[in-house]
Coordinates of C-alpha atoms in Angstrom, one line a residue:
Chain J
X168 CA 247.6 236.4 19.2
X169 CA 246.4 239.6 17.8
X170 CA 242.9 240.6 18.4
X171 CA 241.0 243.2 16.7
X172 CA 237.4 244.6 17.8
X173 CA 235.5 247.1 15.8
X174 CA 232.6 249.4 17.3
X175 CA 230.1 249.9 16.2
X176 CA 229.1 246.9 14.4
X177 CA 226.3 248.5 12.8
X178 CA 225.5 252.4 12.2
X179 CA 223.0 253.7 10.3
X180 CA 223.5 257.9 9.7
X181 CA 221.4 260.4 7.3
X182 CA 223.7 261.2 4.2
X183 CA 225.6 264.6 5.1
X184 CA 226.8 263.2 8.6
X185 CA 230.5 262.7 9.6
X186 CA 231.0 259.9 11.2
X187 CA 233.7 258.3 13.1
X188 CA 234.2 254.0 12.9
X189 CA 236.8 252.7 15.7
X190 CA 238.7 249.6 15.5
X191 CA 241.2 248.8 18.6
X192 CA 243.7 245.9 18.9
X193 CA 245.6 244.3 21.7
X194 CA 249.1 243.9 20.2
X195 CA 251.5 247.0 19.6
X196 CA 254.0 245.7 17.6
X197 CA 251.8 246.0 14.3
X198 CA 253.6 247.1 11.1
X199 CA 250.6 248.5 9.3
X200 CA 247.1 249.1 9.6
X201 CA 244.7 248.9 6.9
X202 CA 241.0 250.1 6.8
X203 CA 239.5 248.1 3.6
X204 CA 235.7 248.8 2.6
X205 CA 233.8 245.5 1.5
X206 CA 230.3 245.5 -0.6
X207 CA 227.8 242.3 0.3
X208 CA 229.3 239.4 -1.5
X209 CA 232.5 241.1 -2.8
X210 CA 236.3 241.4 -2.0
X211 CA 238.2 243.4 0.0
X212 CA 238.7 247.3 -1.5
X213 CA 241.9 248.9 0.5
X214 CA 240.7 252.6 1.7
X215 CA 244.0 253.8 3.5
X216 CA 247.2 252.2 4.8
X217 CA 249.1 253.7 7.9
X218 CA 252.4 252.4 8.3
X219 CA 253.6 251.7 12.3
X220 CA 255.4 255.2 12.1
X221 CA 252.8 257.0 10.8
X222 CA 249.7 258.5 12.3
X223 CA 247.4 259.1 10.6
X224 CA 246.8 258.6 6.4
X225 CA 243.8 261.2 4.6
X226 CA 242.1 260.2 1.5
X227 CA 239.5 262.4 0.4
X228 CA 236.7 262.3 2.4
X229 CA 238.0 260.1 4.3
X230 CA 240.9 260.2 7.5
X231 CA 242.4 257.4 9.4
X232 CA 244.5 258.0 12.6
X233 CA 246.7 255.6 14.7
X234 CA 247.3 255.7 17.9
X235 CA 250.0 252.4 18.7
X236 CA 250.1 253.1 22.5
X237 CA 246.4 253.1 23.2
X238 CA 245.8 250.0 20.5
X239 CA 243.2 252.2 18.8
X240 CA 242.8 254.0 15.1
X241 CA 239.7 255.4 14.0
X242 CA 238.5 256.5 10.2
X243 CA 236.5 259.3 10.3
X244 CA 234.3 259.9 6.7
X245 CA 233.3 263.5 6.1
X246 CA 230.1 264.4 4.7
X247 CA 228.8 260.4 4.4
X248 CA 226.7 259.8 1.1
X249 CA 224.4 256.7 0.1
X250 CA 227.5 255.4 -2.1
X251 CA 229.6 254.9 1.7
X252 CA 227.3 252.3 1.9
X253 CA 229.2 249.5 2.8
X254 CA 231.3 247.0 5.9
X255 CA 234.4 248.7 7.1
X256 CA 237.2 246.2 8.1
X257 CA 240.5 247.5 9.9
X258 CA 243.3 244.7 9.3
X259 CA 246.5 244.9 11.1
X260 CA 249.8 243.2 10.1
X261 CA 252.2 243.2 7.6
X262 CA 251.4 240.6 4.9
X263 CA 249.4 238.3 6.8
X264 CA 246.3 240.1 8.4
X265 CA 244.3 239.8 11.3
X266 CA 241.2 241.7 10.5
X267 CA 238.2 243.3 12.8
X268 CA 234.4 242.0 12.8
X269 CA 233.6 244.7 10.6
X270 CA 231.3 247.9 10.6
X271 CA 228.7 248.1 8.4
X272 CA 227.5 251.0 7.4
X273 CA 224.2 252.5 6.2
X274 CA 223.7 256.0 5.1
X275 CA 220.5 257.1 4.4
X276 CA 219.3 259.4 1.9
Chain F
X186 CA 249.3 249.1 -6.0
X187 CA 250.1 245.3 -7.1
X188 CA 247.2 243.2 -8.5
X189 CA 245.5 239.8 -7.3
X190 CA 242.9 237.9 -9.3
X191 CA 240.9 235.5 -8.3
X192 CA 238.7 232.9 -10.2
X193 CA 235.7 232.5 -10.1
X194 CA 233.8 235.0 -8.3
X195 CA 231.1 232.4 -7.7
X196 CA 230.6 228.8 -7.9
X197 CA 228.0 226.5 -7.1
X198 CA 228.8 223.3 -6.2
X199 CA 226.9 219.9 -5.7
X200 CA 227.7 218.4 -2.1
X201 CA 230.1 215.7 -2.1
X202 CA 232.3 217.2 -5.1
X203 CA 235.4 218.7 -5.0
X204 CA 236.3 222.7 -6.1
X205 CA 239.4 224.0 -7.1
X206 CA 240.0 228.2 -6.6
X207 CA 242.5 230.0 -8.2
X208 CA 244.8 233.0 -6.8
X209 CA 247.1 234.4 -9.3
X210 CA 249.5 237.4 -8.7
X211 CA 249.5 239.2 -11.8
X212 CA 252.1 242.1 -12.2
X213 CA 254.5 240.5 -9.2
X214 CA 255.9 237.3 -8.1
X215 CA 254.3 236.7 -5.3
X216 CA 256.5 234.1 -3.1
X217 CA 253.5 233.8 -0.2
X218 CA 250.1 233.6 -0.7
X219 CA 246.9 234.0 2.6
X220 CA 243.4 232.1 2.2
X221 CA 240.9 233.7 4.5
X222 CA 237.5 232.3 4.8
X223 CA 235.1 234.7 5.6
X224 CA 231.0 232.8 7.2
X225 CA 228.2 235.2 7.0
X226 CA 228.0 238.1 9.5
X227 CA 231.8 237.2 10.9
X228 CA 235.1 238.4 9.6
X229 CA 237.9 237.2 7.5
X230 CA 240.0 234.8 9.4
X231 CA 243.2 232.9 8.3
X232 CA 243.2 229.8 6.5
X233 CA 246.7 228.8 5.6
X234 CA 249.7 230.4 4.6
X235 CA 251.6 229.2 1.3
X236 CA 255.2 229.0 0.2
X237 CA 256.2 229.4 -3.5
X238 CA 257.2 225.2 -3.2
X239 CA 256.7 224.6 0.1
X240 CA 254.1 222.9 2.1
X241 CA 251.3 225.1 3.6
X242 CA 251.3 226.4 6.7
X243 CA 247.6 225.8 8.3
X244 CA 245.8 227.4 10.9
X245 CA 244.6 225.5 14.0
X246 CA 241.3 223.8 13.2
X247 CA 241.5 224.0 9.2
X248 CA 241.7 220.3 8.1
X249 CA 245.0 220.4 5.4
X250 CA 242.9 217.2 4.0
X251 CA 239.7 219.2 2.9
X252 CA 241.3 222.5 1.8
X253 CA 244.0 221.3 -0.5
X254 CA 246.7 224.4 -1.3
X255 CA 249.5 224.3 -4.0
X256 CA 251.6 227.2 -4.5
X257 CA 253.9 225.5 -7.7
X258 CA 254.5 228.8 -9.2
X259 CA 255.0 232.2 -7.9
X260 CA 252.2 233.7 -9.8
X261 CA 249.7 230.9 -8.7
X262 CA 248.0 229.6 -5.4
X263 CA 245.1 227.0 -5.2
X264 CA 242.8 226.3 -3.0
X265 CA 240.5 222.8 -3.6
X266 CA 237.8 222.5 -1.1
X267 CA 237.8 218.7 -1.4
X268 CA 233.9 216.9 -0.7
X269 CA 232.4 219.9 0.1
X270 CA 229.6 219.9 1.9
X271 CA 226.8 222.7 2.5
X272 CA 228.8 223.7 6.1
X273 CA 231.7 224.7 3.7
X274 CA 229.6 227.3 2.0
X275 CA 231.6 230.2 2.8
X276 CA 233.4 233.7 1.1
X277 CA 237.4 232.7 0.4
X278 CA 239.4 235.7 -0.1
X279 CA 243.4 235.2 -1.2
X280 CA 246.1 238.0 -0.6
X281 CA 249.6 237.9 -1.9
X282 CA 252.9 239.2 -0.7
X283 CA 256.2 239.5 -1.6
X284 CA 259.4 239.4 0.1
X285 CA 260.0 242.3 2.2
X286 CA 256.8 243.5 1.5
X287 CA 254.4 245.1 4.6
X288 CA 251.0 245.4 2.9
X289 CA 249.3 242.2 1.4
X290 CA 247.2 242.9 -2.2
X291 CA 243.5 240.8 -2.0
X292 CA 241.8 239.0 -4.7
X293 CA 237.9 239.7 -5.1
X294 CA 236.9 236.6 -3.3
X295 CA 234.8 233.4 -4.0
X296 CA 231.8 233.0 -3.3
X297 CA 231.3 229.0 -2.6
X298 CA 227.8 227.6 -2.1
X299 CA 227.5 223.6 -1.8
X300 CA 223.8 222.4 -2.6

């Protein structure tokens, strides 16, 4: 069964700062990975999709990489305002998910 | 991208009563339909897995009793949380899918709270 861990589960950055959220999995044989940003009480927004032959998807301020072999991808957010505010999930699969614990982000104004 | 709504956003429930969520697929037919359940401070995991007319498929540990699902049509999934009790206050989040289809699209949740 898939697992997914994210790290950190909690940051807390001035606004300006990049930052970089990781999310690693034990299975390979993923067909997409999905970073989705989720406000306190709300559903799930989708940030950026990378398909399984794809490495890495850019949005914006915002870039997610994949890296199959090492069970790892990472979204990096440029220049991080207040608004970022938020939890970060990574979800891997196809249509059925298996998601991460979640990062939840504070940046500080 | 496709869209999912889901209804209602919130509800508030008396312990002991049953509630019925809806998941509704509405530009797509969406022949399977995912209920997560989501407890404070942990993340989504799987509920159950529906078939346009089939039986759901549940997840080890989810009573198919207490969480009813019907997928009748394929632009509607329910969920009933049947007696619900203040342990079943939880965040339920549906996606839907179609066939050959890789990515999911996710309603905006429900918010249950049993009192």
């Amino acid at each position: 069964k898939q697992e997914v861990t994210q790290i950190p589960a909690a940051l807390s950055v001035p606004e300006g700062e990049n930052l970089v959220l990781n999310c690693s999995f034990t299975d390979s044989a993923i067909y997409n990975l999905q970073w989705f940003r989720q406000d306190p009480g709300k559903g799930l927004t989708s940030l950026l999709l990378i398909q399984s032959s794809q490495r890495e998807q850019t949005s914006g301020r915002l870039n997610a990489s994949l890296d199959k072999s090492s069970g790892r991808s990472t979204l990096y957010i440029a220049a991080s305002q207040p608004g970022d505010s938020a939890t970060y999930l990574c979800g891997l699969g196809g249509n059925q998910f298996y998601f991460g614990t979640g990062t939840s982000l504070t940046v500080i104004p | 991208g496709a869209v999912v709504s889901q209804h209602p956003s919130r509800v508030i429930c008396k312990s002991g009563t049953s509630v019925k969520i809806e998941c509704r697929s509405l530009d797509f037919q969406a022949t399977t339909m995912f209920w997560y359940r989501q407890f404070p401070k942990q993340s989504l995991m799987l509920m159950a897995t529906s078939n346009e007319g089939s039986k759901a498929t549940y997840e080890q540990g989810v009573e198919k009793d207490k969480f009813l699902i019907n997928h009748a049509s394929l632009t509607l999934s329910t969920l009933t949380v049947t007696s619900a009790h203040p342990e079943d206050s939880s965040f339920y989040i549906c996606s839907a899918s179609a066939p050959g289809w890789t990515e999911a699209f996710f309603g905006q949740g429900t918010r249950l709270t049993v009192v």
